[in-house]
Amino acid sequence: MVNESRSYKVLRYVFLIGAVIFVIVPILPLIFMAFKTGSEYSSTSVLVPPQNWFNFYNFKYAIRVGNLGKALINTGIILAVSLSVQLLFTTMVSYVLHRFEFTGKRVVFTLFLLTMFIPVVTTQTIVFQIIYKLGLVNKMLSVILLYSGVNIVGIFIMLNQLNAIPKELDESALIDGASYFRIYASIILPNMKPACITLLIINGIGYYNDFYIPNLYLRKEVQTFTVALHKFFGNTATPFEIVAAAILLGIVPIMIVFIFLQKHIFYGLAGAVKS
Amino acid sequence: MIHTKGTKLLIVSFLVIPVLHLLVFSYIPIISNIALSFTNYNGVNPPQWVGLKNYQRLFTDPQYLQLFKNCLWYMVVAIPQLIFAFILAVFVNGKFRGINFFKGVLIVPYLLNGVIISTIFIIFFNNSGTLNSILKALGLGSLAQQWLHNLRLVNPAIASISIWRYYGLNFLMFFGGLQAISSELYEAAAIDGCTKWQEIRYISIPSILNILFINVLLSISGSIQVFEIPYIMLNGANGTATPVIQIQQSAFAENRVGFASALSIVVFIIVVLAVGLQRLLDKKESIIDG
């Protein structure tokens, strides 16, 4: 690396600290608000910190009224099921596409590749009718079904990883009498762990935060966390400091995951973007 | 590899469900959409052919042209967004004290969902909200506005939220690109006595020009698909509706499925152009590399 001049180093910190302020300033009033009492909220500026940082009334209220706990569990179930199914199918498809030659291989790959031209938002008028005919509207299975599909980003991540697993491993197992399924299950899958983690992180964050799909299919009793937050927020009878507390609660799970997986997330996302 | 009957069975059984899923939830819907966009289908009665009427309506009625104009704001704000993200990536690409803290904080907005971000920015743009309070504190109270109710300012205001929300993604992409530059290049530059500025100008920028272009196209394809922020913050009111909000409105509230299909197809074509260009560029690059 070229030596960084003093002025460059100073400029770097000035710019980065500026960027941190840019990120924090919009969030700060939300944090303040969540700890304020109703009268404090209406009488003080949003820039003023709360008098009592231990006022948890808003949080308790939000949990009790907002249906948020139940919604968070629903999101958890949807994520667990759809991510497992998606992961399984993505590794299966990638294994077949990487290790075998067969007629129609190009067609199958192209079919997956071309889906990146078809944004979800342009197909839902029809998909809704399909889900409706299947009787799945307002059932968790609708969202699970839509999330479980194999996408091309996942295939790319897996193919990259498969490149790194030597074919000799497969072949020696084959000679030892293992079936292809056995090879997939006991050689390929265990060696795909890093790619699987990357895919889980990317789609886990994406699905946890998704609003568009659950807002279309789960509008009644069964809600995901984003839909419940939106309902809560759209109800004008709810005092805004309570909404702020609910939102803050919504940030907590993703921040916990983030703190534990920071390295993975950073390199996973940057790496996925590269591939 | 040896091909036996078992191999074929494995290939078919591993592919059949994912491919079926793909056909049912992507290909059949987009093809039906193309067909229905030429009809007056309302979701109940059998569709009747109306030719190009839906498209004509879309491109002549000012109410619908406005939807696309709104998207332009989201493309405009992508410019400062990309510049900001690029400068960040250059600064973070190095070794310095606090690097992990900065990296951590900088991608936080990218991890938040649309409802959370909408709430944050309702507080931000409200009459007695964050922005107006800051303006008053700085003695610029005369600039304070009803940001979300001023029909001339509301679209640029909410479009600019995208900068805050998505710069993290661009930053990650640029950072990934910078990390991929071979260290030999940097070493050669150091031996030749380059300054940091020359290094950025002659190594960093040319190396990630391709990624920059991909980001521009991603922003275009993202801008045409904007939904969450104007929908959650304003329910598309005050002239903030976007094509995707209108698709949902037409298809599910007004039962104008044919019209919604036509609008979907227009969005689809714009995405195809943007993503297609991006893939083309990627291909060119990989041929050069190979």
XYZ file of C-alpha atoms in Angstrom:
565
model
C 0.000 0.000 0.000
C 1.066 3.527 -0.739
C 1.931 5.485 2.381
C -0.998 7.495 3.553
C -0.163 11.112 4.081
C -1.151 12.854 7.299
C -3.768 14.925 5.550
C -5.291 11.796 4.047
C -5.564 10.179 7.468
C -7.181 13.270 8.949
C -9.597 13.535 6.038
C -10.526 9.881 6.443
C -11.553 10.355 10.072
C -13.401 13.581 9.337
C -15.371 11.890 6.561
C -16.065 8.682 8.479
C -17.183 10.519 11.601
C -19.429 12.650 9.384
C -20.901 9.461 7.918
C -21.531 8.011 11.387
C -23.389 11.215 12.337
C -25.380 10.922 9.100
C -26.426 7.399 10.135
C -27.121 8.146 13.804
C -28.978 11.480 13.652
C -32.236 10.132 12.172
C -32.246 7.150 14.594
C -31.488 9.095 17.786
C -34.905 10.819 18.170
C -36.587 7.429 17.810
C -34.523 6.074 20.715
C -35.272 9.184 22.818
C -38.957 8.967 22.005
C -39.288 5.339 23.063
C -38.362 6.285 26.663
C -40.480 9.435 26.923
C -43.848 9.666 28.641
C -46.834 10.823 26.603
C -46.827 14.351 27.996
C -43.046 14.569 27.722
C -43.280 13.554 24.069
C -45.738 16.328 23.239
C -43.943 19.001 25.248
C -40.252 18.426 24.400
C -38.271 18.675 21.158
C -37.404 15.418 19.411
C -33.740 16.301 19.886
C -34.025 16.336 23.697
C -33.158 13.072 25.507
C -35.792 11.578 27.811
C -35.800 12.598 31.487
C -35.851 9.000 32.642
C -33.930 6.393 30.660
C -35.558 3.682 32.769
C -39.114 4.424 31.694
C -40.032 1.084 30.109
C -43.780 1.754 30.077
C -43.895 2.202 26.267
C -42.116 -1.099 25.658
C -44.422 -3.016 27.981
C -47.439 -1.416 26.322
C -46.149 -2.215 22.832
C -45.570 -5.869 23.670
C -48.984 -6.214 25.300
C -51.080 -4.488 22.651
C -49.179 -4.835 19.436
C -49.414 -8.562 18.818
C -45.693 -8.222 18.186
C -44.485 -11.238 20.138
C -46.789 -13.550 18.224
C -45.806 -11.928 14.942
C -42.124 -12.351 15.751
C -42.709 -16.070 16.371
C -44.534 -16.313 13.016
C -41.604 -14.655 11.278
C -39.291 -17.104 13.020
C -41.311 -20.099 11.830
C -41.528 -18.770 8.265
C -37.793 -18.084 8.169
C -36.829 -21.450 9.647
C -38.975 -23.478 7.270
C -38.448 -21.533 4.058
C -34.705 -21.052 4.534
C -34.164 -24.748 5.257
C -36.175 -25.808 2.227
C -34.510 -23.205 0.025
C -31.048 -24.189 1.216
C -31.724 -27.865 0.572
C -33.047 -27.247 -2.946
C -30.308 -24.745 -3.805
C -27.566 -27.208 -2.878
C -29.333 -30.003 -4.775
C -29.775 -27.950 -7.948
C -26.218 -26.617 -7.785
C -24.758 -30.077 -7.184
C -26.528 -31.473 -10.239
C -25.628 -28.483 -12.421
C -21.975 -28.550 -11.368
C -21.173 -32.271 -11.330
C -23.235 -33.787 -14.146
C -23.578 -33.412 -17.889
C -27.078 -34.069 -19.183
C -29.393 -33.005 -21.969
C -31.330 -29.922 -21.038
C -28.694 -28.710 -18.586
C -28.311 -25.399 -20.414
C -32.072 -24.948 -20.533
C -32.419 -25.518 -16.799
C -29.567 -23.147 -16.009
C -30.955 -20.486 -18.346
C -34.379 -20.797 -16.753
C -32.857 -20.030 -13.368
C -30.651 -17.283 -14.796
C -33.489 -15.454 -16.533
C -35.512 -15.129 -13.329
C -33.347 -12.180 -12.411
C -35.189 -10.333 -15.160
C -38.542 -11.063 -13.522
C -38.970 -8.895 -10.415
C -41.377 -10.267 -7.814
C -43.423 -7.054 -7.996
C -44.374 -7.692 -11.632
C -45.852 -11.162 -11.136
C -47.972 -10.860 -8.008
C -51.235 -10.044 -9.798
C -51.171 -13.595 -11.165
C -49.320 -15.281 -8.295
C -52.002 -13.999 -5.947
C -54.645 -15.822 -7.961
C -52.593 -19.025 -7.859
C -52.124 -18.759 -4.086
C -55.816 -17.940 -3.751
C -56.850 -21.034 -5.741
C -54.545 -23.134 -3.562
C -56.493 -21.776 -0.579
C -53.366 -20.393 1.060
C -54.194 -16.681 1.415
C -53.775 -15.609 5.062
C -51.921 -18.817 5.829
C -48.220 -18.886 6.635
C -47.721 -21.537 3.986
C -48.304 -18.933 1.237
C -45.256 -16.899 2.204
C -43.226 -20.026 2.970
C -44.034 -21.377 -0.483
C -42.967 -18.160 -2.232
C -39.769 -17.831 -0.178
C -38.699 -21.436 -0.731
C -37.857 -21.056 -4.409
C -34.275 -21.424 -5.593
C -32.799 -18.163 -6.832
C -29.877 -17.539 -9.112
C -27.798 -15.663 -6.524
C -27.933 -18.746 -4.330
C -26.916 -20.974 -7.233
C -23.926 -18.725 -8.013
C -22.770 -18.783 -4.397
C -23.050 -22.598 -4.313
C -21.343 -23.106 -7.694
C -18.407 -21.024 -6.472
C -18.083 -23.258 -3.443
C -18.446 -26.439 -5.522
C -15.494 -25.319 -7.636
C -13.426 -25.590 -4.483
C -14.489 -29.154 -3.630
C -12.198 -31.524 -5.561
C -13.982 -33.934 -7.905
C -11.537 -36.652 -6.805
C -13.415 -36.792 -3.514
C -16.616 -37.727 -5.365
C -14.820 -40.224 -7.578
C -13.039 -42.086 -4.817
C -16.323 -42.373 -2.937
C -17.947 -43.674 -6.113
C -15.281 -46.347 -6.436
C -15.892 -47.273 -2.811
C -19.459 -47.997 -3.836
C -21.243 -44.881 -2.603
C -24.358 -43.764 -4.496
C -24.598 -40.239 -5.908
C -27.138 -39.397 -3.271
C -24.736 -40.625 -0.618
C -21.996 -38.467 -2.133
C -24.274 -35.438 -2.059
C -25.301 -36.042 1.526
C -21.991 -36.996 3.088
C -19.349 -35.259 0.945
C -20.887 -32.293 -0.855
C -23.239 -30.945 1.829
C -20.706 -30.844 4.701
C -18.183 -29.083 2.462
C -20.704 -26.438 1.392
C -21.080 -25.018 4.884
C -19.492 -21.589 4.248
C -21.630 -21.004 1.142
C -24.706 -22.126 3.064
C -23.979 -19.624 5.838
C -23.603 -16.835 3.282
C -26.913 -17.716 1.655
C -28.653 -18.004 5.034
C -27.422 -14.556 6.045
C -28.369 -12.839 2.794
C -31.828 -14.341 2.483
C -32.391 -14.385 6.236
C -31.933 -10.615 6.389
C -33.970 -10.167 3.216
C -36.909 -12.271 4.385
C -36.861 -10.926 7.945
C -37.142 -7.423 6.535
C -39.520 -8.187 3.673
C -42.782 -6.306 3.779
C -44.128 -6.586 0.236
C -44.958 -10.310 0.157
C -46.340 -10.775 3.699
C -48.345 -7.558 3.310
C -50.060 -9.105 0.285
C -50.680 -12.580 1.672
C -50.891 -12.246 5.466
C -53.205 -9.366 6.282
C -55.490 -11.007 8.855
C -54.753 -12.756 12.186
C -51.528 -14.422 11.085
C -48.988 -11.669 10.528
C -45.268 -11.411 10.163
C -43.284 -8.988 12.242
C -43.082 -6.292 9.537
C -46.824 -6.508 8.860
C -47.663 -6.332 12.582
C -45.371 -3.307 12.972
C -47.078 -1.678 10.013
C -50.565 -2.353 11.411
C -49.443 -0.982 14.735
C -47.973 2.078 13.108
C -50.951 2.638 10.793
C -53.377 2.709 13.711
C -53.594 6.441 14.436
C -55.043 5.722 17.882
C -51.665 4.359 18.971
C -49.573 7.077 20.655
C -46.416 7.695 18.683
C -44.041 7.114 21.599
C -45.459 3.572 21.809
C -44.823 3.081 18.084
C -41.251 4.240 18.662
C -40.815 1.644 21.411
C -42.231 -1.084 19.158
C -39.872 -0.089 16.357
C -36.921 -0.154 18.711
C -37.949 -3.659 19.798
C -38.001 -4.563 16.103
C -34.411 -3.442 15.687
C -33.185 -5.553 18.630
C -33.332 -9.043 17.036
C -31.509 -7.976 13.901
C -28.864 -6.124 15.929
C -28.230 -9.185 18.106
C -27.778 -11.336 15.025
C -25.619 -8.626 13.508
C -23.287 -8.315 16.505
C -22.704 -12.070 16.590
C -22.277 -12.466 12.859
C -20.702 -9.135 11.915
C -17.673 -10.644 10.176
C -19.762 -13.205 8.313
C -22.299 -10.591 7.260
C -19.713 -8.156 6.001
C -17.686 -10.630 3.995
C -20.731 -12.704 3.091
C -22.498 -9.726 1.559
C -19.397 -8.289 -0.067
C -18.455 -11.734 -1.370
C -21.922 -12.492 -2.705
C -21.991 -9.164 -4.424
C -18.667 -9.959 -6.066
C -19.793 -13.345 -7.361
C -18.598 -39.378 -14.715
C -20.357 -42.654 -15.338
C -23.942 -42.380 -16.452
C -26.271 -45.036 -15.174
C -29.995 -45.219 -14.743
C -29.450 -44.118 -11.157
C -27.746 -40.931 -12.313
C -30.700 -39.910 -14.406
C -33.065 -40.567 -11.547
C -30.948 -38.446 -9.240
C -30.745 -35.541 -11.701
C -34.476 -35.539 -12.298
C -35.420 -35.930 -8.648
C -33.053 -33.149 -7.563
C -34.351 -30.726 -10.181
C -38.039 -31.410 -10.513
C -39.446 -29.480 -7.553
C -37.277 -26.332 -7.905
C -37.948 -26.143 -11.656
C -41.674 -26.647 -11.127
C -41.639 -23.874 -8.522
C -39.844 -21.636 -10.984
C -42.387 -22.263 -13.717
C -45.444 -21.837 -11.499
C -44.333 -18.740 -9.609
C -42.205 -16.883 -12.182
C -42.674 -17.942 -15.782
C -46.388 -18.728 -15.939
C -47.262 -15.470 -14.112
C -45.119 -13.256 -16.332
C -46.449 -14.902 -19.500
C -50.058 -14.639 -18.256
C -49.350 -11.024 -17.425
C -48.281 -10.316 -20.988
C -51.454 -11.929 -22.308
C -53.763 -10.252 -19.790
C -52.232 -6.823 -20.400
C -54.159 -6.751 -23.705
C -57.464 -7.499 -21.990
C -59.942 -5.893 -19.610
C -59.729 -8.800 -17.132
C -61.227 -7.953 -13.745
C -60.368 -11.152 -11.906
C -63.878 -12.601 -12.194
C -65.398 -12.402 -15.688
C -63.622 -13.990 -18.643
C -61.078 -11.513 -20.063
C -61.957 -9.639 -23.254
C -59.377 -8.491 -25.771
C -58.928 -4.700 -25.797
C -55.702 -4.431 -27.799
C -53.313 -1.707 -26.720
C -55.918 0.265 -24.766
C -54.313 -0.335 -21.356
C -50.917 0.785 -22.624
C -52.428 3.810 -24.358
C -54.084 4.840 -21.111
C -50.798 4.415 -19.242
C -48.810 6.630 -21.562
C -51.376 9.385 -22.104
C -53.151 9.841 -18.775
C -51.162 12.376 -16.668
C -52.227 10.512 -13.521
C -50.226 7.482 -14.675
C -47.353 9.370 -16.247
C -46.839 10.898 -12.805
C -45.978 7.416 -11.482
C -42.954 7.231 -13.750
C -41.956 10.831 -13.065
C -41.829 9.968 -9.374
C -39.386 7.175 -10.142
C -37.065 9.721 -11.727
C -36.471 11.275 -8.298
C -35.243 7.927 -7.032
C -32.806 7.749 -9.945
C -31.595 11.296 -9.325
C -30.770 10.668 -5.667
C -28.796 7.595 -6.714
C -26.057 9.943 -7.951
C -25.063 11.437 -4.562
C -25.739 8.020 -3.038
C -23.166 6.319 -5.275
C -20.588 9.088 -4.810
C -20.991 8.900 -1.037
C -20.722 5.100 -1.051
C -17.631 5.186 -3.252
C -15.767 7.682 -1.072
C -16.641 5.594 1.994
C -15.354 2.418 0.343
C -12.050 4.099 -0.560
C -11.567 5.401 2.984
C -12.507 2.134 4.673
C -10.232 0.134 2.344
C -7.066 0.270 4.423
C -5.812 -0.369 7.918
C -6.640 2.125 10.639
C -7.833 2.362 14.201
C -11.580 1.894 14.605
C -12.125 0.247 11.212
C -14.496 -2.385 12.612
C -16.551 0.205 14.459
C -16.995 2.256 11.302
C -17.786 -0.766 9.138
C -20.350 -1.925 11.684
C -22.151 1.392 12.041
C -22.107 2.134 8.327
C -24.099 -0.923 7.275
C -26.753 -0.588 9.995
C -29.318 1.227 7.779
C -29.069 -1.539 5.199
C -30.186 -4.051 7.853
C -33.382 -2.215 8.816
C -36.751 -3.005 7.259
C -39.033 -0.634 5.391
C -41.475 -0.147 8.262
C -38.692 0.827 10.661
C -37.134 3.191 8.135
C -40.493 4.760 7.335
C -41.135 5.445 11.021
C -37.666 6.906 11.474
C -38.227 9.282 8.579
C -41.757 10.245 9.548
C -40.178 11.504 12.761
C -37.420 13.077 10.674
C -39.680 14.996 8.268
C -42.580 15.780 10.637
C -43.557 19.374 11.302
C -41.899 19.344 14.734
C -39.539 16.589 13.635
C -35.798 16.054 13.525
C -35.028 18.035 10.384
C -37.049 21.115 11.298
C -35.678 21.057 14.864
C -32.114 20.939 13.560
C -32.805 23.759 11.110
C -34.232 25.884 13.932
C -31.301 25.078 16.205
C -28.929 26.227 13.451
C -30.838 29.493 13.050
C -32.257 28.372 9.709
C -35.839 28.214 10.979
C -37.084 29.982 7.842
C -36.248 26.848 5.853
C -38.437 24.672 8.072
C -41.190 23.046 6.012
C -44.121 20.684 6.053
C -41.871 18.355 4.085
C -44.438 15.601 3.594
C -47.325 17.922 2.701
C -45.575 20.311 0.358
C -46.482 18.790 -2.994
C -43.326 20.091 -4.644
C -40.973 18.787 -1.971
C -42.545 15.536 -0.865
C -41.168 13.381 -3.679
C -37.551 14.550 -3.513
C -37.787 14.375 0.303
C -38.902 10.759 0.489
C -36.727 9.742 -2.460
C -33.688 11.008 -0.585
C -34.426 8.442 2.140
C -33.066 5.898 -0.357
C -29.638 7.442 0.055
C -29.700 6.627 3.756
C -31.261 3.233 3.247
C -29.268 1.832 0.339
C -25.831 3.485 0.283
C -24.664 0.594 2.499
C -25.307 -1.896 -0.289
C -23.353 0.200 -2.811
C -20.614 0.640 -0.233
C -20.341 -3.140 0.218
C -20.116 -3.661 -3.531
C -17.437 -1.022 -3.999
C -15.550 -2.322 -0.986
C -15.678 -5.861 -2.392
C -14.313 -4.533 -5.679
C -11.466 -2.638 -4.006
C -10.517 -5.681 -1.929
C -10.268 -7.709 -5.114
C -7.596 -5.451 -6.634
C -4.296 -7.337 -6.565
C -1.875 -6.068 -3.944
C 0.942 -6.164 -6.537
C -0.592 -3.161 -8.235
C -0.481 -1.230 -4.988
C 3.076 -2.352 -4.286
C 4.218 -1.257 -7.741
C 2.552 2.094 -7.140
C 4.342 2.421 -3.808
C 7.721 1.648 -5.390
C 7.054 4.232 -8.096
C 6.437 6.778 -5.352
C 2.757 7.367 -6.026
C 0.806 9.517 -3.616
C -2.406 8.214 -2.096
C -4.386 10.533 -4.384
C -2.645 9.182 -7.482
C -3.274 5.655 -6.277
C -7.006 6.372 -5.999
C -7.103 8.202 -9.316
C -5.102 5.704 -11.372
C -5.705 2.356 -9.638
C -8.857 2.354 -7.500
C -11.223 4.276 -9.780
C -10.375 2.503 -13.062
C -10.504 -0.906 -11.354
C -14.036 -0.509 -10.106
C -15.521 1.473 -12.991
C -17.321 -1.689 -13.995
C -18.847 -2.097 -10.539
C -19.859 1.554 -10.621
C -21.751 1.007 -13.845
C -23.449 -2.092 -12.440
C -24.512 -0.007 -9.446
C -25.986 2.658 -11.713
C -28.069 0.019 -13.495
C -29.067 -1.550 -10.179
C -30.274 1.869 -9.063
C -32.338 2.268 -12.225
C -33.938 -1.135 -11.833
C -34.505 -0.404 -8.113
C -36.036 3.013 -8.791
C -38.726 1.597 -11.027
C -39.653 -0.931 -8.311
C -39.961 1.504 -5.388
C -42.813 0.517 -3.116
C -42.247 0.433 0.622
C -41.312 3.970 1.645
C -44.068 5.924 -0.182
C -46.600 3.170 0.609
C -45.871 2.956 4.326
C -45.197 6.648 4.957
C -48.006 8.171 2.897
C -49.995 5.311 1.382
C -49.059 6.829 -1.964
C -50.923 10.057 -1.155
C -49.774 13.608 -1.976
C -48.715 12.473 -5.451
C -46.119 9.993 -4.185
C -47.576 6.843 -5.772
C -45.176 4.684 -7.783
C -45.861 2.080 -10.486
C -45.742 -0.776 -7.960
C -48.174 0.980 -5.601
C -50.492 1.516 -8.558
C -50.200 -2.142 -9.621
C -51.320 -3.206 -6.179
C -54.104 -0.613 -6.112
C -55.421 -1.511 -9.578
C -55.204 -5.262 -9.155
C -56.418 -5.734 -5.601
C -58.549 -2.699 -4.755
C -60.058 -1.742 -8.121
C -60.133 -5.219 -9.717
C -58.513 -3.859 -12.874
C -56.251 -6.853 -13.341
C -55.763 -6.221 -17.083
C -54.556 -2.699 -16.455
C -52.336 -3.820 -13.566
C -50.829 -6.429 -15.892
C -49.991 -3.776 -18.470
C -48.302 -1.659 -15.817
C -46.420 -4.737 -14.578
C -45.181 -5.399 -18.089
C -43.873 -1.838 -18.469
C -41.956 -2.200 -15.185
C -40.752 -5.608 -16.356
C -39.431 -4.204 -19.644
C -37.502 -1.432 -17.883
C -35.947 -3.969 -15.515
C -35.073 -6.259 -18.427
C -33.279 -3.392 -20.161
C -31.350 -2.353 -17.050
C -30.408 -5.855 -15.890
C -29.726 -6.995 -19.459
C -27.250 -4.184 -19.989
C -25.602 -5.063 -16.717
C -25.217 -8.742 -17.663
C -23.856 -7.769 -21.052
C -21.223 -5.670 -19.363
C -20.377 -8.495 -16.977
C -19.905 -10.870 -19.908
C -17.611 -8.480 -21.717
C -15.553 -8.161 -18.572
C -15.228 -11.912 -18.052
C -14.184 -12.434 -21.674
C -11.475 -9.841 -21.234
C -10.354 -11.481 -18.007
C -10.312 -14.932 -19.599
